[in-house]
Structures are given as structure tokens and as C-alpha cells.
Amino acid sequence: MINQQPPRFNAHLLQGQARIPIEAQYASRFSLLIRFFNGFPSDQGAEFNKIVFQQNGDKVEMGPCQYIVEPHHQNFQGRLVFKQAVYDLNSLFFKNKIDKLQTEFSNLPLILAHKTKIKKEFKEFIANLTYDLNVYKNIFDTLDARYADEPELIKQKVQQAVIETEGRKFMRFMDQKLEEFERTIINYSKKEHERHGYYLRKQLWHFLMCSPFMARTNLKPRGYSGDSVMMKMLYDNQYEGHSTFAKLMHKHPNEHPAAQAVRNRRKLVAKMLGELKFGRQKASGRKIRVLSVACGPAFELQDVLTSAHDCTGIQFTLLDQDKSALSEAASLIAMIEKKFNTKIEVEFLNESVRTMLTTPKLDKMWGQFDYIYSMGLFDYLTPPVARAVIEKLYQILNKGGEMVVGNFHISNASRYYMEYWLDWVLYYRTEQEFIDLLKNVPTAESRVLFEDTGSQMFLHVTKSES
Amino acid sequence: MKKSIEFKIKPDWDEIEKVRNESAEFLQSHELSDDTIHSLSMIISELIENGIKYGNFKVVANKVAVVINIDHNTVTIEVFNPVDESAFSHLSRLDRTIQWIRGYQDPFEAYVERIKEVSKKPLQDTESGIGLVRIAYEGKALLDFFVNDNNMLNVSVVSNLEGNDRK
């Protein structure tokens, strides 16, 4: 944004009845560089009612403001800063919106009132939890400080010892607290879950922000949950963070059943693709065409492509809405190619599943596939959209081809932990609801299977040969 | 009792009220509470308004279709309208907006953020996007959409009925 040329423009400052011509330039988010025409003298701290200028044909008036002498800035004599309403000049010049810092307070009454319907027992639970977490955090921080001056390797070893002893006890404490938390909220309505989740996050925000994983799921820097960085954290399942407490808060959700289910499904996909490469490829005598829908960084491919020979039999098409995820998948493919000194046939499609269906004759554009899989997509699709997507995918499946799609089951043991603490909401289904997505596809043979934690199910579909 | 009802209307603002009234009668026949009917009616109006606003009605026969379906614990409202290529930038924005709204456990957060955005005065007229947020927050419903290969946009909401949603 700021790479654009800083806008430079003529303006007027109003001081009492005086109208003082100046030249101004964007200097920083909250200040303008200014130069007085005609040598108009102005003292340090001089105050003006407002600055008036044109921005893209619109008249803009902002003030009151104050002059700060800063003579060494190119041809400018100093800066103008705002005294009351603090205008965000990035927003004005680069987004064409008049925004004030104080806007953050505009919804304050609404936000403060949002706590009125919080149940007493929940407030009490959160108050006790906050106290306990603060106590734990203070102790872990104190320990961190005590060995902070040790050599790096020693620090690591000491921290590891702390994690493996008191750290693991803290993890058990968290487990117990989550059980107590679930008992408290289990009978809440959807609206109550939403409101109490908001309250929990507001109260525990600084604890959540310690954990790289929880911070990312809450802040969603790419605009959606389950991005490739979150996936990598889940796969890595390591202690990450800037302190012992942060590392523990990061690791705890990564050990929960839903996280394990994500790791399990990666193995499952790798196993199924492995069976493909040894089975059908030989039978058909041609390359197997595989489509991964909402592929993310496609980490599973490194589990599947374990030799130069593996890389030759399959033609991959990787589809995702997120260019960054596709770029990470491309890097992974390049790494595997380098490792085995071979080429992998792969096509990348940057499409959203919600708009890809608009492509007429998708099968002509993309061809037919022998195997289609999608692991982390249907958790975000409501039934009308999920049905449309699965029917379209079925259309581009070869006869005898297979399709596997994942969806978290309604009984996911991590559901409320995810919703309240991680602000990560999925569309859960029962087995029947999952199978019902295929009700307009009469020729499909389907079955539902589960990974080991039972949190996630997979709809396995075979397209009839006839 | 009918489980679903369908309407096909001309892209005319006056038609919205008609659908709103008839769908309210349908929802009443399923003994939904007044508050729930009010919320669902607001959703129906918002979706039809968007359908008329972004639809392609250059062909006179093109219409907006509305399908309301009630299962034992779910109300699904689907609004269909034809789109052409001029709507594609709107669709990308719709995609991002819906994922953003649904990224919050409590739609109140999306509502607060959107209100804040609206209070930043744009120098030129832009869309506020508040209608979709109202559907999620006030309408307590999950939004989603897709476009099929006949360039028919389907925007849907799914609302789960709980105890106090019925009379």
C-alpha cells in the first residue's frame, strides 16, 4: 500500500478568518509534511482550525491540527498532526475512506452490553480459569527468567525438562478444565454458545495470543480458518512459542482429538493414493489422474511420492482458492522432484469451489479423473453447496473411479474447544447427512468410514462402471 | 403440511413484499415463533434484493426463484438468479465476505466489525455489505452460495431450529 507514490497536493489551513495556502504531502499514517507558500511564518506548535483540500474530486476537511517544525525534510518546513480526531491518512489516501483512530470506540456500548446475557456459572468458571492461568503463566515466566542467561543449548535442555515435568501437569490441568468447561456449556443453545464463546475469547484473549496456533486460528490472517500455516502447525505438533507457557498453550490444542484426526487423515490419503499407484496404474497402462480439491499445501504428497518411480505414474491436479497455499504446494513438488531427480506432472488450479461450478463443460476443461479427494473442504459447505460440489465432482470422475471426501462428525470431541477457544467453526454432519449429499446421484456406490479418533469421517464413493 | 414452497418472481421490488407475506404464512403453518418468522422474512427480503441487484435480467424471461424448505429441525432458504460476467467481481467479493462472516463463531463480531467499517466514511459510494452480516447475526443463519454452469447464482441460508424457534 505504502509502496505507492506519497500523494502531494495543494491545500489551505484555516486559522481564525485567515486562509493560508500550503503544499502538503503524505508523510506517515498520522502526519502530513507541509510547506507554506509565500514564506508565511509559522511557529512551532501553531494551531489551525482545519486543513482543507481535494481528494479524488471530493472536498476533505480535517482538524483541528498543529504544526511541528521539522526543516530538514526535502522542501518541506514541518509536519502537521491532528489534535483531537486523529485521522488515518493511510485510509484516506490509499483506501479513499475518512477514518479516525477513535472509530475503534464507536461500538463500545454494543460490545460492553454483549456480556449482559452471560450465565452466572459461566462467569464464575471463566473467573476461576483466568486466575489459574495467570498463576501458571507467572510461574512458568519466572522459571524462564531464571535460566534466561544460560547458553542456548542449556536453555533448551532446561526448558525441555520443565515442559516434560510441570508442563505436562499443566496440560492435564487444561484437560480437566476443558471437561469442566464442556459440562458447563453442554446444554446451551446455538445463540448462547456464540455469545459465551465471544465472552471467553475476550476474557482469555492475552492467553490465546501467546499460542502461535490459537493466535492464528483467532486472527485468520488469510481471511479463513484452516489455512496452510495452521495445517503445518497441526502436522508438526511441536512445542512452538516465545515462552514455556506459550509453547504449552500452542501444544495443547495440537494434541486434541481433532488435531490428531487431521494427522490421521493425511496418513489415510497417503495410504489410499499408495494403493492407487500400485494397483490401477498397472492395470490401465496409463497415468492415473488425481484431483485434490482445496488441496492446501498438499503435504500428503511427500508421503505418497517416495521414489522416482512413484512420480511417473500419477498426473496430479491441485485446486485451491488460496494462491499462497498453491505456491507452497508447488515448492513441495519442486522439492520432491529435486530429491528424486525426476519430473512430476502437476497442474495447479486457483479456483474457489463456489465459483468453479460456473465453468461450462468442466470435464472438457479439466478432463476426467480416476481419483478425487478433498479433506478439509466439506466442513465449510452447507448442504445446498456441498450437494452441488459433490455432484459436479462426481460428473468429472471416470467410470470405476473413486472419490473420497472428509467431514468432521457431529460428535467431534474437540468441537467446543475449537469453537470457543480457537474461534474455528465447522459444519458438522451425521453419517446419514453425509450420505444424503449424494441423493441425486443414483449410480454412486458409497460408504462412510472413520479415522481412529472417530472425530472425522470420510465418504468413499465409487462411480459405477455401467 | 407442505415441507417446501417455491416462488418465481419478476425482478421487481414490489414482488418482494408479496413473497415475504406468502412465505410468512408458510412459516406460520409450521408453527414457528413470531420472532423466528420475522428473522427468516428479513433474510428472504435481503436475499431477493441482492438477487435483483446483481442478477442478469436482460432476457425478459429471467426470473428470481425462491425455495423454502423446512425439515424437522432445519429451515433452508435458497434464492436463485441468473448472472452474467459483469457479476463475477461481485461473486469473488461475496465468496470472501461469506467466508469472513462464517470465520467467526459469534456473528456479532462480524456485525461489530462491519458497523465499524461503515462508520469510516467512504469518499465515494461503496457497498456496505451489512445485509449479509445481518443475515448471519440477526437472522442466526449460515450463509453460503455457488454458481452453476448455467450461470445461475444460488445463495442459500441454513437455519437450525431450536426449542424457542417454535410456538
XYZ file of C-alpha atoms in Angstrom:
633
model
C 0.000 0.000 0.000
C 2.661 2.471 1.074
C 4.747 1.475 -1.947
C 2.572 3.882 -3.911
C 3.975 7.365 -4.520
C 3.078 9.516 -1.462
C 0.350 11.949 -2.566
C 1.466 15.589 -2.828
C -1.197 18.282 -3.127
C -2.129 21.895 -2.527
C -4.306 22.709 0.473
C -5.405 25.514 2.802
C -5.044 25.837 6.522
C -7.739 27.816 8.295
C -6.690 29.890 11.311
C -9.427 32.134 12.589
C -10.534 34.042 9.490
C -7.168 33.517 7.737
C -6.904 31.071 4.837
C -3.274 30.027 4.455
C -2.161 28.259 1.236
C 0.223 25.341 1.667
C 1.650 22.366 -0.182
C 1.267 19.064 1.649
C 2.449 15.518 1.262
C 1.518 12.278 2.977
C 4.336 11.679 5.485
C 3.122 8.861 7.716
C -0.091 7.246 8.798
C -0.831 10.118 11.149
C 1.110 13.127 9.840
C 1.489 15.333 6.771
C 4.606 17.177 5.605
C 3.761 20.789 4.785
C 5.340 23.853 3.144
C 3.890 27.341 3.474
C 3.606 29.331 0.272
C 4.728 32.938 0.184
C 7.064 32.436 3.131
C 4.185 32.554 5.611
C 5.858 32.377 9.012
C 4.591 29.811 11.426
C 5.881 28.974 14.854
C 6.418 25.619 16.454
C 3.115 24.457 17.875
C 0.944 26.820 15.819
C -2.629 25.613 15.788
C -5.137 25.627 12.925
C -8.876 25.013 12.823
C -8.615 22.654 9.901
C -6.872 21.666 6.709
C -8.967 21.734 3.526
C -8.091 20.039 0.218
C -9.458 17.997 -2.665
C -9.046 14.208 -2.745
C -10.125 12.458 -5.942
C -12.597 15.256 -6.671
C -14.081 15.329 -3.151
C -13.605 18.141 -0.662
C -11.917 16.931 2.521
C -11.807 18.950 5.757
C -9.886 17.665 8.751
C -8.954 19.345 12.010
C -8.063 20.828 14.389
C -4.348 20.360 13.760
C -0.972 21.562 14.943
C 2.299 22.472 13.218
C 5.607 20.881 14.239
C 8.763 22.427 12.800
C 10.945 19.866 11.028
C 13.020 21.821 8.496
C 15.313 19.117 7.150
C 12.665 17.285 5.120
C 13.300 17.979 1.409
C 11.444 21.196 0.592
C 9.035 20.924 3.478
C 9.193 23.039 6.623
C 7.498 20.745 9.073
C 4.668 18.360 9.857
C 1.003 18.692 10.624
C -0.540 16.446 13.262
C -4.148 16.235 14.411
C -5.120 17.435 17.855
C -8.476 15.809 18.521
C -9.909 13.473 15.902
C -6.809 11.528 14.786
C -7.270 10.836 11.077
C -5.750 7.724 9.498
C -4.046 9.060 6.385
C -3.347 5.564 5.004
C -7.067 5.024 4.930
C -7.703 8.420 3.331
C -5.052 8.339 0.619
C -4.890 4.627 -0.152
C -8.427 3.388 0.603
C -10.367 6.597 -0.064
C -12.095 6.471 3.319
C -12.186 9.024 6.117
C -11.269 7.065 9.201
C -10.343 8.246 12.666
C -8.386 6.320 15.298
C -11.289 6.936 17.654
C -13.591 4.894 15.368
C -12.407 1.837 17.318
C -14.565 3.110 20.184
C -17.686 3.557 18.058
C -19.150 0.179 19.023
C -18.100 0.294 22.651
C -21.647 0.375 24.128
C -22.667 -2.540 21.912
C -19.635 -4.630 22.897
C -19.919 -3.821 26.601
C -23.612 -4.755 26.535
C -22.824 -8.108 24.923
C -21.865 -9.509 28.332
C -25.288 -8.949 29.880
C -26.690 -12.356 28.990
C -23.686 -14.368 30.156
C -24.735 -17.005 32.638
C -23.519 -16.721 36.209
C -21.949 -20.177 36.301
C -20.005 -19.418 33.122
C -18.706 -16.117 34.503
C -17.591 -17.945 37.611
C -15.879 -20.638 35.579
C -14.037 -18.048 33.482
C -13.022 -16.022 36.555
C -11.508 -19.115 38.185
C -9.839 -20.198 34.963
C -8.345 -16.743 34.431
C -6.925 -16.800 37.944
C -5.455 -20.271 37.454
C -3.962 -19.464 34.051
C -2.399 -16.282 35.412
C -0.849 -18.260 38.275
C 0.565 -20.871 35.874
C 1.809 -18.199 33.467
C 3.544 -16.238 36.233
C 5.349 -19.346 37.483
C 6.432 -20.507 34.019
C 7.570 -16.945 33.179
C 9.539 -16.789 36.428
C 11.293 -20.073 35.566
C 12.050 -18.774 32.039
C 13.669 -15.689 33.579
C 15.812 -17.796 35.914
C 17.572 -19.626 33.089
C 17.402 -16.818 30.509
C 21.134 -16.102 30.714
C 22.239 -19.693 30.135
C 23.832 -20.699 26.802
C 21.217 -21.516 24.115
C 21.645 -25.298 24.263
C 21.422 -25.326 28.062
C 18.318 -23.121 27.934
C 16.703 -25.587 25.550
C 17.519 -28.552 27.777
C 16.258 -26.809 30.919
C 13.037 -25.770 29.170
C 12.567 -29.315 27.894
C 12.906 -30.630 31.466
C 10.348 -28.092 32.712
C 7.947 -28.986 29.909
C 8.262 -32.709 30.496
C 7.560 -32.365 34.216
C 5.434 -29.389 35.299
C 4.494 -28.608 31.706
C 2.812 -31.956 31.236
C 0.998 -31.444 34.558
C -0.281 -28.125 33.165
C -1.526 -29.974 30.079
C -3.500 -32.322 32.347
C -4.848 -29.298 34.215
C -6.032 -27.925 30.854
C -7.707 -31.253 30.057
C -9.578 -31.156 33.364
C -10.601 -27.538 32.841
C -11.922 -28.375 29.375
C -14.004 -31.199 30.815
C -15.424 -28.797 33.404
C -15.980 -26.205 30.644
C -17.916 -28.701 28.500
C -20.088 -29.723 31.433
C -20.925 -26.040 31.941
C -21.941 -25.273 28.371
C -23.281 -28.578 27.096
C -26.957 -27.568 27.183
C -26.529 -24.082 25.753
C -28.463 -23.093 22.627
C -26.579 -22.101 19.452
C -27.045 -18.415 20.270
C -25.796 -18.989 23.819
C -22.729 -20.860 22.541
C -21.931 -17.945 20.244
C -22.324 -15.318 22.933
C -20.420 -17.282 25.583
C -17.659 -18.080 23.090
C -17.227 -14.376 22.415
C -17.086 -13.718 26.159
C -14.491 -16.451 26.698
C -12.239 -15.107 23.944
C -12.499 -11.536 25.237
C -11.598 -12.674 28.756
C -8.779 -15.056 27.792
C -7.504 -13.058 24.798
C -3.956 -12.466 26.080
C -3.571 -16.176 26.907
C -4.838 -17.166 23.454
C -2.480 -14.717 21.750
C 0.523 -16.350 23.494
C -0.028 -19.503 21.498
C 1.054 -19.238 17.839
C -1.643 -21.752 16.887
C -4.507 -20.161 18.823
C -3.427 -16.683 17.701
C -3.583 -17.749 14.065
C -6.923 -19.530 14.305
C -8.403 -16.477 16.029
C -6.864 -13.810 13.804
C -7.213 -15.695 10.485
C -4.671 -13.601 8.573
C -5.679 -15.137 5.235
C -9.378 -14.495 5.879
C -10.390 -18.084 6.536
C -9.869 -20.905 9.019
C -7.656 -23.865 8.306
C -5.036 -22.146 6.156
C -1.830 -23.923 5.199
C 0.156 -22.444 8.096
C -2.403 -23.796 10.595
C -2.261 -27.159 8.803
C 1.531 -27.234 9.087
C 1.315 -26.487 12.814
C -1.141 -29.369 13.200
C 1.079 -31.759 11.266
C 4.245 -30.665 13.095
C 2.594 -30.969 16.535
C 5.582 -29.319 18.236
C 6.062 -27.014 21.196
C 6.102 -23.582 19.493
C 6.137 -20.129 21.075
C 8.283 -17.486 22.730
C 7.985 -18.788 26.279
C 7.355 -22.062 28.073
C 3.761 -21.050 28.770
C 3.250 -20.096 25.102
C 4.695 -23.432 23.973
C 2.287 -25.305 26.238
C -0.701 -23.247 25.072
C 0.330 -23.996 21.494
C 0.821 -27.713 22.043
C -2.369 -28.393 23.966
C -4.879 -27.917 21.089
C -2.452 -29.729 18.796
C -2.790 -32.830 20.948
C -6.591 -32.744 20.980
C -8.588 -35.400 19.030
C -9.487 -33.118 16.094
C -5.815 -32.297 15.569
C -4.925 -35.973 15.696
C -7.743 -36.615 13.204
C -6.102 -34.187 10.766
C -2.816 -36.073 11.095
C -4.664 -39.373 10.707
C -6.421 -38.269 7.547
C -3.131 -37.326 5.954
C -1.928 -40.899 6.513
C -5.219 -42.239 5.208
C -4.973 -40.227 1.980
C -1.385 -41.308 1.534
C -2.410 -44.932 2.035
C -5.258 -44.678 -0.478
C -3.070 -42.944 -3.059
C -0.409 -45.562 -2.400
C -2.884 -48.308 -3.218
C -3.720 -46.478 -6.431
C -0.172 -46.250 -7.620
C 0.408 -49.935 -7.125
C -2.994 -51.130 -8.256
C -4.840 -49.331 -11.003
C -1.809 -47.823 -12.705
C -0.548 -51.251 -13.685
C -3.970 -52.400 -14.747
C -4.781 -49.452 -17.002
C -1.346 -48.951 -18.507
C -1.767 -45.171 -18.420
C -1.148 -42.449 -15.899
C -3.665 -42.182 -13.094
C -5.341 -38.763 -12.997
C -5.797 -37.472 -9.445
C -7.618 -34.292 -8.404
C -7.175 -32.796 -4.950
C -9.889 -30.232 -4.193
C -8.999 -27.490 -1.701
C -5.552 -29.074 -1.715
C -3.821 -26.575 0.604
C -0.054 -27.188 0.649
C -0.650 -30.871 -0.299
C 1.755 -32.160 2.356
C 0.416 -35.685 1.862
C 2.232 -35.905 -1.486
C 5.569 -36.291 0.261
C 4.157 -39.402 1.959
C 2.969 -40.798 -1.386
C 5.828 -39.945 -3.726
C 8.654 -41.819 -2.103
C 10.674 -42.794 -5.177
C 11.349 -41.611 -8.735
C 9.137 -44.442 -9.947
C 6.169 -43.169 -7.861
C 6.460 -39.765 -9.524
C 5.954 -41.091 -13.027
C 2.649 -42.936 -12.740
C 0.322 -40.210 -11.485
C -0.827 -36.948 -13.007
C -1.937 -34.515 -10.285
C -4.330 -31.599 -10.482
C -4.274 -29.437 -7.381
C -7.092 -26.954 -6.826
C -7.268 -24.287 -4.151
C -8.741 -20.807 -3.683
C -5.591 -19.623 -1.913
C -2.631 -18.701 -4.139
C -0.245 -18.891 -1.182
C -1.273 -22.493 -0.499
C -0.787 -23.410 -4.176
C 2.602 -21.763 -4.141
C 3.560 -23.853 -1.080
C 2.318 -26.978 -2.866
C 4.460 -26.024 -5.901
C 7.517 -25.668 -3.642
C 6.839 -29.086 -2.139
C 6.526 -30.649 -5.603
C 9.787 -28.965 -6.670
C 11.486 -30.348 -3.566
C 10.291 -33.896 -4.321
C 11.375 -33.545 -7.969
C 14.817 -32.423 -6.842
C 15.090 -35.207 -4.312
C 14.382 -37.919 -6.879
C 15.818 -36.069 -9.887
C 12.600 -36.507 -11.846
C 9.572 -34.561 -13.088
C 6.088 -34.757 -11.590
C 3.150 -33.996 -13.846
C 1.049 -31.483 -11.972
C -1.422 -28.771 -12.834
C -2.395 -26.009 -10.408
C -5.886 -24.504 -10.468
C -6.525 -21.330 -8.483
C -10.312 -21.545 -8.158
C -12.935 -21.314 -5.478
C -15.230 -24.332 -5.367
C -18.177 -21.980 -5.056
C -17.488 -20.378 -8.423
C -15.729 -23.241 -10.256
C -19.118 -24.802 -10.958
C -19.860 -21.924 -13.299
C -17.383 -23.348 -15.828
C -19.483 -24.991 -18.534
C -18.305 -28.449 -19.526
C -15.801 -28.692 -16.674
C -14.936 -32.198 -17.841
C -13.807 -30.791 -21.218
C -11.677 -28.159 -19.491
C -10.127 -30.298 -16.782
C -10.696 -33.785 -18.162
C -11.939 -36.806 -16.215
C -10.230 -38.119 -13.100
C -9.598 -41.578 -11.704
C -9.363 -40.386 -8.141
C -10.702 -37.242 -6.483
C -10.148 -36.339 -2.876
C -10.993 -33.411 -0.657
C -10.194 -33.470 3.031
C -10.805 -30.055 4.577
C -13.496 -28.547 2.374
C -16.884 -30.022 3.146
C -16.564 -28.898 6.782
C -17.265 -25.388 5.481
C -20.048 -26.098 2.961
C -23.728 -26.014 3.877
C -25.914 -28.750 2.324
C -27.049 -26.878 -0.839
C -23.457 -26.040 -1.761
C -21.974 -29.355 -0.608
C -24.504 -31.214 -2.790
C -23.732 -29.077 -5.843
C -19.980 -29.553 -5.390
C -20.116 -33.303 -4.813
C -22.413 -33.793 -7.826
C -20.042 -31.810 -10.048
C -17.030 -33.756 -8.781
C -18.904 -36.994 -9.454
C -19.518 -35.846 -13.037
C -15.783 -35.497 -13.684
C -14.963 -38.872 -12.159
C -14.125 -41.652 -14.604
C -16.319 -44.762 -14.574
C -14.872 -47.054 -11.937
C -13.129 -44.029 -10.416
C -13.120 -43.278 -6.706
C -13.772 -40.162 -4.679
C -13.064 -39.590 -1.009
C -14.258 -36.516 0.866
C -13.759 -35.790 4.550
C -16.072 -34.118 7.050
C -15.845 -33.804 10.800
C -18.535 -35.820 12.547
C -21.093 -34.148 14.762
C -19.554 -35.938 17.767
C -16.099 -34.360 17.290
C -14.696 -34.331 20.831
C -12.837 -31.073 20.168
C -15.881 -29.221 18.853
C -16.407 -26.747 21.722
C -12.688 -26.292 22.351
C -12.370 -25.337 18.688
C -15.412 -23.075 18.635
C -14.858 -21.228 21.920
C -11.074 -21.077 22.193
C -9.930 -21.212 18.578
C -12.931 -19.412 17.017
C -12.921 -22.253 14.478
C -16.402 -23.301 13.424
C -17.116 -26.255 11.163
C -20.251 -27.576 9.516
C -20.714 -30.931 11.239
C -22.664 -33.822 9.755
C -24.005 -37.165 10.818
C -23.235 -40.227 8.645
C -26.720 -40.029 7.134
C -26.463 -36.327 6.349
C -23.122 -37.032 4.688
C -24.532 -39.840 2.554
C -27.603 -37.711 1.727
C -25.355 -35.300 -0.174
C -25.356 -37.964 -2.881
C -29.106 -38.450 -3.014
C -29.311 -37.013 -6.557
C -26.549 -39.352 -7.759
C -28.284 -42.711 -8.000
C -25.395 -44.607 -9.581
C -22.916 -43.895 -6.811
C -21.788 -46.694 -4.521
C -20.879 -45.106 -1.224
C -19.760 -45.928 2.288
C -18.671 -43.912 5.314
C -15.520 -44.689 7.238
C -13.831 -43.059 10.228
C -10.244 -42.374 11.223
C -9.033 -43.694 14.580
C -10.191 -40.834 16.843
C -13.732 -41.081 15.428
C -13.808 -37.292 15.017
C -13.660 -37.297 11.274
C -15.474 -39.391 8.712
C -14.861 -39.995 5.037
C -17.399 -40.552 2.318
C -15.938 -43.069 -0.102
C -17.702 -43.062 -3.465
C -17.141 -45.368 -6.406
C -18.579 -44.450 -9.789
C -20.435 -47.279 -11.333
C -18.804 -48.889 -14.393
C -22.142 -49.041 -16.188
C -48.434 -29.857 5.747
C -46.210 -28.808 2.833
C -42.480 -29.147 3.533
C -41.440 -26.659 0.891
C -42.684 -23.703 -1.073
C -41.378 -22.122 -4.258
C -41.766 -18.708 -5.867
C -40.683 -17.391 -9.230
C -40.825 -13.630 -9.466
C -40.029 -10.842 -11.864
C -37.074 -8.654 -10.820
C -39.405 -6.086 -9.372
C -39.034 -4.546 -5.888
C -42.822 -4.761 -5.370
C -42.644 -8.547 -5.684
C -40.522 -8.807 -2.534
C -43.383 -7.863 -0.239
C -45.606 -10.451 -1.881
C -43.068 -13.258 -1.349
C -42.435 -12.039 2.163
C -46.121 -12.266 3.063
C -46.729 -15.649 1.443
C -43.590 -17.167 2.920
C -44.570 -15.847 6.368
C -47.891 -17.699 6.030
C -45.976 -20.858 5.073
C -43.660 -20.495 8.075
C -46.645 -19.864 10.350
C -48.208 -23.115 9.150
C -45.128 -24.868 10.619
C -45.829 -23.191 13.952
C -42.622 -21.194 14.044
C -42.484 -18.404 16.610
C -43.153 -14.813 15.566
C -39.517 -13.826 16.207
C -38.254 -16.672 14.036
C -40.685 -15.780 11.239
C -39.582 -12.157 11.474
C -35.885 -13.160 11.200
C -36.499 -15.527 8.298
C -38.620 -12.921 6.490
C -35.783 -10.413 6.824
C -33.418 -12.997 5.299
C -35.795 -13.691 2.400
C -36.094 -9.974 1.630
C -32.316 -9.413 1.797
C -31.575 -12.347 -0.493
C -34.199 -11.354 -3.081
C -32.977 -7.743 -3.023
C -29.430 -8.958 -3.726
C -30.757 -11.273 -6.433
C -32.487 -8.373 -8.167
C -29.488 -6.084 -7.702
C -26.839 -8.428 -9.092
C -28.923 -10.589 -11.426
C -28.875 -10.597 -15.198
C -32.371 -9.732 -16.363
C -31.534 -8.608 -19.874
C -33.634 -11.532 -21.059
C -37.209 -10.720 -20.089
C -37.975 -14.314 -19.158
C -35.224 -14.337 -16.492
C -36.648 -14.506 -13.001
C -35.642 -14.766 -9.358
C -36.577 -18.099 -7.821
C -37.029 -18.686 -4.091
C -37.278 -22.113 -2.467
C -38.005 -22.503 1.234
C -37.714 -25.943 2.753
C -38.452 -26.986 6.333
C -37.077 -30.206 7.703
C -37.743 -31.296 11.266
C -35.036 -29.003 12.656
C -33.712 -27.012 9.730
C -35.023 -24.227 7.529
C -33.225 -23.836 4.210
C -33.860 -20.824 2.014
C -32.393 -20.789 -1.477
C -32.597 -17.831 -3.837
C -31.609 -18.357 -7.475
C -30.990 -15.712 -10.078
C -29.127 -15.657 -13.397
C -25.825 -13.764 -13.514
C -23.523 -12.737 -16.331
C -19.820 -11.965 -16.404
C -20.389 -8.467 -15.041
C -21.323 -10.084 -11.710
C -18.089 -12.077 -11.380
C -16.262 -9.410 -9.355
C -19.295 -9.340 -7.067
C -19.073 -13.137 -6.723
C -15.423 -13.013 -5.634
C -16.357 -10.411 -3.055
C -19.334 -12.489 -1.967
C -17.051 -15.514 -1.558
C -14.589 -13.592 0.626
C -17.358 -11.931 2.637
C -19.207 -15.162 3.387
C -16.017 -16.938 4.462
C -15.118 -13.936 6.600
C -18.528 -13.842 8.312
C -18.520 -17.580 8.895
C -14.985 -17.385 10.270
C -16.442 -16.023 13.500
C -18.139 -18.300 15.995
C -20.305 -15.357 17.041
C -21.687 -13.387 14.054
C -21.881 -10.445 16.468
C -18.143 -9.982 15.848
C -18.690 -9.690 12.108
C -21.555 -7.288 12.804
C -19.414 -5.062 15.034
C -16.557 -5.059 12.521
C -18.898 -4.201 9.653
C -20.557 -1.395 11.593
C -17.079 -0.014 12.274
C -16.226 -0.190 8.564
C -19.453 1.577 7.672
C -18.661 4.361 10.132
C -15.467 5.074 8.168
C -16.937 7.470 5.643
C -16.087 6.437 2.072
C -15.403 9.374 -0.250
C -17.274 7.546 -2.989
C -20.313 5.320 -2.593
C -19.345 1.714 -1.876
C -21.293 -1.300 -0.754
C -21.650 -1.577 2.993
C -22.082 -5.377 2.930
C -24.174 -5.003 6.071
C -27.078 -7.048 4.623
C -25.136 -10.329 4.647
C -23.880 -9.677 8.162
C -27.435 -9.020 9.329
C -28.469 -12.383 7.893
C -25.810 -14.099 9.980
C -26.244 -12.029 13.139
C -29.907 -11.057 13.340
C -31.133 -13.942 11.185
C -28.995 -16.525 13.087
C -28.373 -18.381 9.833
C -25.446 -19.846 7.909
C -24.886 -18.264 4.508
C -23.383 -19.974 1.504
C -23.519 -19.780 -2.287
C -22.484 -21.329 -5.559
C -22.894 -20.628 -9.237
C -23.812 -23.469 -11.540
C -22.795 -23.958 -15.160
C -25.965 -22.255 -16.416
C -24.669 -19.116 -14.717
C -27.394 -19.445 -12.110
C -26.340 -17.990 -8.757
C -27.696 -19.847 -5.739
C -27.404 -18.006 -2.430
C -28.684 -20.042 0.465
C -29.089 -19.871 4.198
C -29.453 -22.735 6.606
C -31.044 -22.016 9.954
C -31.224 -24.647 12.668
C -34.442 -24.560 14.656
C -34.164 -24.810 18.417
C -36.813 -25.076 21.110
C -37.768 -21.404 21.278
C -37.957 -21.107 17.489
C -41.329 -22.876 17.604
C -44.570 -21.735 19.208
